[in-house]
Amino acid sequence: MHEALPAPDRVRTPGSAPGGVPFFGHAIALLSRPLDFLPSLPAHGDVVRIRLGPRRAWVVCDPELVHRMLVDTRTFDKGGPLYDRLRELMGDGLVTCGHADHRRRRELVRPAFTPARVAGCTALMGEEALSVCRDWRPGERVDVTAAALSLTTGVIARLLFSGSLDAARAATLRSCLAVVVRGLLVRTVVPVDALFRLPTPGNRRYLRAVRRLRALVDELVAERRRGTPHDDLLGTLLAAEDGANGRALTGREVRDQLITLLLTGVESTAMCLASVFALVADHPEVERRLHEEVDAVLADRTAPEPGHLARLDYTRRVVTETLRLRPPGWLFTRLTTRDTDLGGYRLPRGATVLYSPYLLHHQAASFPDPERFRPERWAPGRTAGRAAGGDALLPFAAGSRKCVADTFAMAEATVAVAVVARHWRLRSPSGPIGRPRPAVTLGPRSLVLVPEPRARVPVGARPSPAL
């Protein structure tokens, strides 16, 4: 075996001296120009050692090795700077818990995301999509990112809380999440705790947002305990808290699960949707084909129904290609639980290991012409993204830690794109939009587009009966 190269001084960062790197190491490049820095690493090897402040870390650049790592959850457990920071926010929820606790927590929420339950949520997804675009006015500038966050907040609120999240609390949730996701990135790539204990305005905003988010969740749980039971995810978690089926949760675990589902269910899907609308606005031919499909499939309906999802093939390809080009989850960490070998590279116990779906999705060996937005990559019979060890497309991870709600997220995004495209053409008022700057998720933070009406069916019209 040999040690992963290059050593930190072989991967140059802005301001680094020929003989080494400054104290913050490659954290500067990862913060200031991550979408250029990460794709530069494969030229140095399949596993590349970098420096994040005082820590060493290893970036896995080969899709086959990433798959191997994701499948071996005993050796490569959830951990490292990202999950250390997320754990401060989410506790030991489904995303952040260790290998030993993961299966139990996953089994609690998995029934909410079966194919039948996802299909049953199609109507509410369509209703929420209509609710955010029915008040748009032709020619007026629309903050599409804010609209996407409203949409996904509405969907997850109904899934978790049966719609008990009123408008004021939904606004509080969106505001808190916006602050949290901005603060998490710098806390991940600059793992120096002392910096984040300083009473700076940014640190105070972040801590205040975390406190408000926890207080909001506690308030919703307390209201449910005093009120009527509901058949939603909160009801499922509270039943588990009472020991139903012998799987008792503590009150803290209930809150951890809810915050986890809120953060992942609202932010990531909203960033995907904002990226879809940005990319479609920049690609007229994709827009034309998308409009043709939704017009043909939906006919005189205002929103998809369960029977339409399989027929929205091109719409789904647009979403899939967006997840390749602009994956909301663009950087993740793992922690080794023992000394191990990964593709001939020695990794010590306790090593921080990073992998980046953005890096993997932009490798020409897996995706020819990787910078182009080409939904046709995903046409039936194509072999886009097939790596030696499996699919190189990893927007939802892989193995037993693959996102439990991946099918739900894909359906939600497909429905939302179809609804908006059925009624509106979105134009950029300032020319090509370009790629966004990442926070803890990747997507346009304030995407402003101008809607032009195109639908024959009035926005907000009553949906036709189910198929």
PDB file of C-alpha atoms in Angstrom, residues 125-327:
ATOM      1  CA  MET A 125     -47.545  18.305  -4.247  1.00  0.00           C
ATOM      2  CA  GLY A 126     -49.559  19.742  -7.129  1.00  0.00           C
ATOM      3  CA  GLU A 127     -51.665  21.881  -4.783  1.00  0.00           C
ATOM      4  CA  GLU A 128     -48.571  23.395  -3.176  1.00  0.00           C
ATOM      5  CA  ALA A 129     -47.003  24.066  -6.573  1.00  0.00           C
ATOM      6  CA  LEU A 130     -50.161  25.817  -7.763  1.00  0.00           C
ATOM      7  CA  SER A 131     -50.332  27.837  -4.550  1.00  0.00           C
ATOM      8  CA  VAL A 132     -46.919  29.431  -5.129  1.00  0.00           C
ATOM      9  CA  CYS A 133     -47.394  30.313  -8.807  1.00  0.00           C
ATOM     10  CA  ARG A 134     -51.082  31.258  -9.005  1.00  0.00           C
ATOM     11  CA  ASP A 135     -50.411  34.808  -7.787  1.00  0.00           C
ATOM     12  CA  TRP A 136     -47.581  35.550 -10.216  1.00  0.00           C
ATOM     13  CA  ARG A 137     -48.249  38.401 -12.625  1.00  0.00           C
ATOM     14  CA  PRO A 138     -46.918  38.613 -16.183  1.00  0.00           C
ATOM     15  CA  GLY A 139     -43.833  40.794 -16.416  1.00  0.00           C
ATOM     16  CA  GLU A 140     -43.302  41.099 -12.663  1.00  0.00           C
ATOM     17  CA  ARG A 141     -40.044  39.921 -11.175  1.00  0.00           C
ATOM     18  CA  VAL A 142     -40.415  36.793  -9.040  1.00  0.00           C
ATOM     19  CA  ASP A 143     -37.951  35.462  -6.468  1.00  0.00           C
ATOM     20  CA  VAL A 144     -38.128  31.876  -7.711  1.00  0.00           C
ATOM     21  CA  THR A 145     -35.871  30.578  -4.929  1.00  0.00           C
ATOM     22  CA  ALA A 146     -38.253  31.960  -2.295  1.00  0.00           C
ATOM     23  CA  ALA A 147     -41.175  30.425  -4.190  1.00  0.00           C
ATOM     24  CA  ALA A 148     -39.433  27.045  -4.283  1.00  0.00           C
ATOM     25  CA  LEU A 149     -38.762  27.226  -0.543  1.00  0.00           C
ATOM     26  CA  SER A 150     -42.436  28.067   0.062  1.00  0.00           C
ATOM     27  CA  LEU A 151     -43.451  25.090  -2.050  1.00  0.00           C
ATOM     28  CA  THR A 152     -41.202  22.575  -0.325  1.00  0.00           C
ATOM     29  CA  THR A 153     -42.037  23.973   3.113  1.00  0.00           C
ATOM     30  CA  GLY A 154     -45.709  23.481   2.359  1.00  0.00           C
ATOM     31  CA  VAL A 155     -45.202  19.908   1.174  1.00  0.00           C
ATOM     32  CA  ILE A 156     -43.026  18.820   4.107  1.00  0.00           C
ATOM     33  CA  ALA A 157     -45.297  20.595   6.608  1.00  0.00           C
ATOM     34  CA  ARG A 158     -48.271  18.589   5.364  1.00  0.00           C
ATOM     35  CA  LEU A 159     -46.259  15.377   5.361  1.00  0.00           C
ATOM     36  CA  LEU A 160     -44.892  15.881   8.880  1.00  0.00           C
ATOM     37  CA  PHE A 161     -47.556  17.963  10.590  1.00  0.00           C
ATOM     38  CA  SER A 162     -50.771  17.518   8.555  1.00  0.00           C
ATOM     39  CA  GLY A 163     -50.677  21.170   7.583  1.00  0.00           C
ATOM     40  CA  SER A 164     -50.535  22.592  11.125  1.00  0.00           C
ATOM     41  CA  LEU A 165     -47.627  24.857  10.161  1.00  0.00           C
ATOM     42  CA  ASP A 166     -49.390  28.194   9.616  1.00  0.00           C
ATOM     43  CA  ALA A 167     -48.063  30.971   7.379  1.00  0.00           C
ATOM     44  CA  ALA A 168     -46.213  32.819  10.155  1.00  0.00           C
ATOM     45  CA  ARG A 169     -44.433  29.712  11.399  1.00  0.00           C
ATOM     46  CA  ALA A 170     -43.649  28.606   7.846  1.00  0.00           C
ATOM     47  CA  ALA A 171     -41.976  31.990   7.285  1.00  0.00           C
ATOM     48  CA  THR A 172     -39.982  31.534  10.496  1.00  0.00           C
ATOM     49  CA  LEU A 173     -38.891  28.086   9.337  1.00  0.00           C
ATOM     50  CA  ARG A 174     -37.712  29.367   5.956  1.00  0.00           C
ATOM     51  CA  SER A 175     -35.834  32.251   7.554  1.00  0.00           C
ATOM     52  CA  CYS A 176     -34.076  29.994  10.071  1.00  0.00           C
ATOM     53  CA  LEU A 177     -33.102  27.448   7.441  1.00  0.00           C
ATOM     54  CA  ALA A 178     -31.623  30.161   5.201  1.00  0.00           C
ATOM     55  CA  VAL A 179     -29.335  31.343   8.013  1.00  0.00           C
ATOM     56  CA  VAL A 180     -28.393  27.814   9.066  1.00  0.00           C
ATOM     57  CA  VAL A 181     -27.374  26.586   5.610  1.00  0.00           C
ATOM     58  CA  ARG A 182     -25.187  29.650   5.067  1.00  0.00           C
ATOM     59  CA  GLY A 183     -23.435  29.120   8.392  1.00  0.00           C
ATOM     60  CA  LEU A 184     -22.889  25.389   8.090  1.00  0.00           C
ATOM     61  CA  LEU A 185     -20.469  25.515   5.146  1.00  0.00           C
ATOM     62  CA  VAL A 186     -17.860  27.698   6.809  1.00  0.00           C
ATOM     63  CA  ARG A 187     -18.190  25.610   9.993  1.00  0.00           C
ATOM     64  CA  THR A 188     -17.522  22.486   7.942  1.00  0.00           C
ATOM     65  CA  VAL A 189     -14.444  23.500   5.974  1.00  0.00           C
ATOM     66  CA  VAL A 190     -12.859  25.586   8.755  1.00  0.00           C
ATOM     67  CA  PRO A 191     -13.133  23.147  11.687  1.00  0.00           C
ATOM     68  CA  VAL A 192     -11.671  25.512  14.292  1.00  0.00           C
ATOM     69  CA  ASP A 193     -14.224  25.662  17.104  1.00  0.00           C
ATOM     70  CA  ALA A 194     -12.762  28.759  18.738  1.00  0.00           C
ATOM     71  CA  LEU A 195     -13.676  30.886  15.701  1.00  0.00           C
ATOM     72  CA  PHE A 196     -17.354  30.073  16.090  1.00  0.00           C
ATOM     73  CA  ARG A 197     -17.461  30.854  19.805  1.00  0.00           C
ATOM     74  CA  LEU A 198     -16.591  34.501  19.103  1.00  0.00           C
ATOM     75  CA  PRO A 199     -19.560  36.902  19.459  1.00  0.00           C
ATOM     76  CA  THR A 200     -19.498  38.004  15.822  1.00  0.00           C
ATOM     77  CA  PRO A 201     -22.735  39.073  14.089  1.00  0.00           C
ATOM     78  CA  GLY A 202     -22.617  35.964  11.882  1.00  0.00           C
ATOM     79  CA  ASN A 203     -22.150  33.609  14.825  1.00  0.00           C
ATOM     80  CA  ARG A 204     -24.969  35.306  16.743  1.00  0.00           C
ATOM     81  CA  ARG A 205     -27.322  35.034  13.762  1.00  0.00           C
ATOM     82  CA  TYR A 206     -26.495  31.354  13.339  1.00  0.00           C
ATOM     83  CA  LEU A 207     -27.038  30.462  17.014  1.00  0.00           C
ATOM     84  CA  ARG A 208     -30.251  32.492  17.145  1.00  0.00           C
ATOM     85  CA  ALA A 209     -31.577  30.651  14.066  1.00  0.00           C
ATOM     86  CA  VAL A 210     -30.747  27.264  15.598  1.00  0.00           C
ATOM     87  CA  ARG A 211     -32.548  28.195  18.839  1.00  0.00           C
ATOM     88  CA  ARG A 212     -35.620  29.433  16.969  1.00  0.00           C
ATOM     89  CA  LEU A 213     -35.744  26.304  14.821  1.00  0.00           C
ATOM     90  CA  ARG A 214     -35.621  24.030  17.853  1.00  0.00           C
ATOM     91  CA  ALA A 215     -38.226  26.122  19.670  1.00  0.00           C
ATOM     92  CA  LEU A 216     -40.564  25.947  16.667  1.00  0.00           C
ATOM     93  CA  VAL A 217     -40.309  22.163  16.482  1.00  0.00           C
ATOM     94  CA  ASP A 218     -40.842  21.830  20.251  1.00  0.00           C
ATOM     95  CA  GLU A 219     -43.942  24.026  19.969  1.00  0.00           C
ATOM     96  CA  LEU A 220     -45.427  21.894  17.196  1.00  0.00           C
ATOM     97  CA  VAL A 221     -44.753  18.677  19.108  1.00  0.00           C
ATOM     98  CA  ALA A 222     -46.310  20.105  22.293  1.00  0.00           C
ATOM     99  CA  GLU A 223     -49.434  21.175  20.385  1.00  0.00           C
ATOM    100  CA  ARG A 224     -49.826  17.705  18.910  1.00  0.00           C
ATOM    101  CA  ARG A 225     -49.486  16.027  22.296  1.00  0.00           C
ATOM    102  CA  ARG A 226     -52.316  18.230  23.603  1.00  0.00           C
ATOM    103  CA  GLY A 227     -54.465  17.809  20.513  1.00  0.00           C
ATOM    104  CA  THR A 228     -55.903  15.167  18.195  1.00  0.00           C
ATOM    105  CA  PRO A 229     -53.713  12.367  16.810  1.00  0.00           C
ATOM    106  CA  HIS A 230     -53.006  12.482  13.062  1.00  0.00           C
ATOM    107  CA  ASP A 231     -51.774   9.914  10.572  1.00  0.00           C
ATOM    108  CA  ASP A 232     -48.599  11.776   9.631  1.00  0.00           C
ATOM    109  CA  LEU A 233     -44.900  11.425  10.341  1.00  0.00           C
ATOM    110  CA  LEU A 234     -45.145  13.310  13.624  1.00  0.00           C
ATOM    111  CA  GLY A 235     -47.866  10.896  14.704  1.00  0.00           C
ATOM    112  CA  THR A 236     -45.638   7.961  13.753  1.00  0.00           C
ATOM    113  CA  LEU A 237     -42.734   9.356  15.773  1.00  0.00           C
ATOM    114  CA  LEU A 238     -44.895  10.078  18.820  1.00  0.00           C
ATOM    115  CA  ALA A 239     -46.261   6.531  18.677  1.00  0.00           C
ATOM    116  CA  ALA A 240     -42.682   5.280  18.653  1.00  0.00           C
ATOM    117  CA  GLU A 241     -41.947   7.559  21.604  1.00  0.00           C
ATOM    118  CA  ASP A 242     -44.679   5.685  23.477  1.00  0.00           C
ATOM    119  CA  GLY A 243     -43.021   2.392  22.681  1.00  0.00           C
ATOM    120  CA  ALA A 244     -45.317   1.154  19.921  1.00  0.00           C
ATOM    121  CA  ASN A 245     -43.913  -1.992  18.306  1.00  0.00           C
ATOM    122  CA  GLY A 246     -41.230  -2.078  20.984  1.00  0.00           C
ATOM    123  CA  ARG A 247     -39.239   0.800  19.411  1.00  0.00           C
ATOM    124  CA  ALA A 248     -39.437   3.575  22.002  1.00  0.00           C
ATOM    125  CA  LEU A 249     -37.987   6.982  21.138  1.00  0.00           C
ATOM    126  CA  THR A 250     -37.091   9.704  23.594  1.00  0.00           C
ATOM    127  CA  GLY A 251     -38.542  13.190  23.253  1.00  0.00           C
ATOM    128  CA  ARG A 252     -35.119  14.432  22.139  1.00  0.00           C
ATOM    129  CA  GLU A 253     -34.994  11.772  19.411  1.00  0.00           C
ATOM    130  CA  VAL A 254     -38.409  12.883  18.133  1.00  0.00           C
ATOM    131  CA  ARG A 255     -37.134  16.451  17.816  1.00  0.00           C
ATOM    132  CA  ASP A 256     -33.895  15.320  16.155  1.00  0.00           C
ATOM    133  CA  GLN A 257     -35.807  13.354  13.528  1.00  0.00           C
ATOM    134  CA  LEU A 258     -38.164  16.240  12.790  1.00  0.00           C
ATOM    135  CA  ILE A 259     -35.363  18.797  12.395  1.00  0.00           C
ATOM    136  CA  THR A 260     -33.511  16.364  10.140  1.00  0.00           C
ATOM    137  CA  LEU A 261     -36.543  15.869   7.903  1.00  0.00           C
ATOM    138  CA  LEU A 262     -37.269  19.599   7.813  1.00  0.00           C
ATOM    139  CA  LEU A 263     -33.735  20.577   6.836  1.00  0.00           C
ATOM    140  CA  THR A 264     -33.349  17.879   4.200  1.00  0.00           C
ATOM    141  CA  GLY A 265     -36.941  17.971   2.919  1.00  0.00           C
ATOM    142  CA  VAL A 266     -37.172  21.736   2.515  1.00  0.00           C
ATOM    143  CA  GLU A 267     -33.748  23.030   1.548  1.00  0.00           C
ATOM    144  CA  SER A 268     -32.404  20.358  -0.814  1.00  0.00           C
ATOM    145  CA  THR A 269     -35.516  20.006  -2.985  1.00  0.00           C
ATOM    146  CA  ALA A 270     -35.958  23.783  -3.150  1.00  0.00           C
ATOM    147  CA  MET A 271     -32.386  24.203  -4.370  1.00  0.00           C
ATOM    148  CA  CYS A 272     -32.980  21.514  -7.004  1.00  0.00           C
ATOM    149  CA  LEU A 273     -36.122  23.296  -8.223  1.00  0.00           C
ATOM    150  CA  ALA A 274     -34.441  26.704  -8.360  1.00  0.00           C
ATOM    151  CA  SER A 275     -31.602  25.168 -10.376  1.00  0.00           C
ATOM    152  CA  VAL A 276     -34.080  23.518 -12.774  1.00  0.00           C
ATOM    153  CA  PHE A 277     -35.774  26.835 -13.515  1.00  0.00           C
ATOM    154  CA  ALA A 278     -32.431  28.620 -13.924  1.00  0.00           C
ATOM    155  CA  LEU A 279     -31.123  25.996 -16.345  1.00  0.00           C
ATOM    156  CA  VAL A 280     -34.344  25.772 -18.352  1.00  0.00           C
ATOM    157  CA  ALA A 281     -34.401  29.566 -18.684  1.00  0.00           C
ATOM    158  CA  ASP A 282     -30.881  29.383 -20.166  1.00  0.00           C
ATOM    159  CA  HIS A 283     -31.720  26.518 -22.592  1.00  0.00           C
ATOM    160  CA  PRO A 284     -34.630  27.323 -24.973  1.00  0.00           C
ATOM    161  CA  GLU A 285     -34.617  23.922 -26.698  1.00  0.00           C
ATOM    162  CA  VAL A 286     -34.964  22.109 -23.376  1.00  0.00           C
ATOM    163  CA  GLU A 287     -37.769  24.510 -22.450  1.00  0.00           C
ATOM    164  CA  ARG A 288     -39.579  23.810 -25.723  1.00  0.00           C
ATOM    165  CA  ARG A 289     -39.477  20.027 -25.243  1.00  0.00           C
ATOM    166  CA  LEU A 290     -40.517  20.367 -21.611  1.00  0.00           C
ATOM    167  CA  HIS A 291     -43.544  22.481 -22.542  1.00  0.00           C
ATOM    168  CA  GLU A 292     -44.532  20.084 -25.309  1.00  0.00           C
ATOM    169  CA  GLU A 293     -44.512  17.157 -22.904  1.00  0.00           C
ATOM    170  CA  VAL A 294     -46.472  18.775 -20.081  1.00  0.00           C
ATOM    171  CA  ASP A 295     -49.057  20.083 -22.533  1.00  0.00           C
ATOM    172  CA  ALA A 296     -49.510  16.616 -24.046  1.00  0.00           C
ATOM    173  CA  VAL A 297     -49.581  14.706 -20.755  1.00  0.00           C
ATOM    174  CA  LEU A 298     -51.644  17.087 -18.652  1.00  0.00           C
ATOM    175  CA  ALA A 299     -54.002  18.157 -21.495  1.00  0.00           C
ATOM    176  CA  ASP A 300     -56.655  20.318 -19.757  1.00  0.00           C
ATOM    177  CA  ARG A 301     -55.530  19.539 -16.218  1.00  0.00           C
ATOM    178  CA  THR A 302     -53.711  22.035 -14.032  1.00  0.00           C
ATOM    179  CA  ALA A 303     -51.464  19.588 -12.187  1.00  0.00           C
ATOM    180  CA  PRO A 304     -50.281  15.963 -12.469  1.00  0.00           C
ATOM    181  CA  GLU A 305     -52.082  13.071 -10.856  1.00  0.00           C
ATOM    182  CA  PRO A 306     -50.493   9.719  -9.893  1.00  0.00           C
ATOM    183  CA  GLY A 307     -51.118   8.222 -13.316  1.00  0.00           C
ATOM    184  CA  HIS A 308     -49.218  11.027 -15.001  1.00  0.00           C
ATOM    185  CA  LEU A 309     -45.881  10.636 -13.219  1.00  0.00           C
ATOM    186  CA  ALA A 310     -44.625   7.760 -15.377  1.00  0.00           C
ATOM    187  CA  ARG A 311     -45.590   9.673 -18.539  1.00  0.00           C
ATOM    188  CA  LEU A 312     -43.648  12.806 -17.586  1.00  0.00           C
ATOM    189  CA  ASP A 313     -40.481  11.176 -18.877  1.00  0.00           C
ATOM    190  CA  TYR A 314     -38.721  14.235 -20.295  1.00  0.00           C
ATOM    191  CA  THR A 315     -39.646  16.299 -17.229  1.00  0.00           C
ATOM    192  CA  ARG A 316     -37.998  13.680 -15.050  1.00  0.00           C
ATOM    193  CA  ARG A 317     -34.914  13.718 -17.281  1.00  0.00           C
ATOM    194  CA  VAL A 318     -34.677  17.486 -16.821  1.00  0.00           C
ATOM    195  CA  VAL A 319     -34.739  17.002 -13.048  1.00  0.00           C
ATOM    196  CA  THR A 320     -32.176  14.184 -13.228  1.00  0.00           C
ATOM    197  CA  GLU A 321     -29.790  16.199 -15.381  1.00  0.00           C
ATOM    198  CA  THR A 322     -30.148  19.121 -12.969  1.00  0.00           C
ATOM    199  CA  LEU A 323     -29.213  16.815 -10.082  1.00  0.00           C
ATOM    200  CA  ARG A 324     -26.142  15.803 -12.066  1.00  0.00           C
ATOM    201  CA  LEU A 325     -25.025  19.288 -13.052  1.00  0.00           C
ATOM    202  CA  ARG A 326     -26.043  21.083  -9.828  1.00  0.00           C
ATOM    203  CA  PRO A 327     -26.457  18.488  -7.047  1.00  0.00           C
TER     204      PRO A 327
END
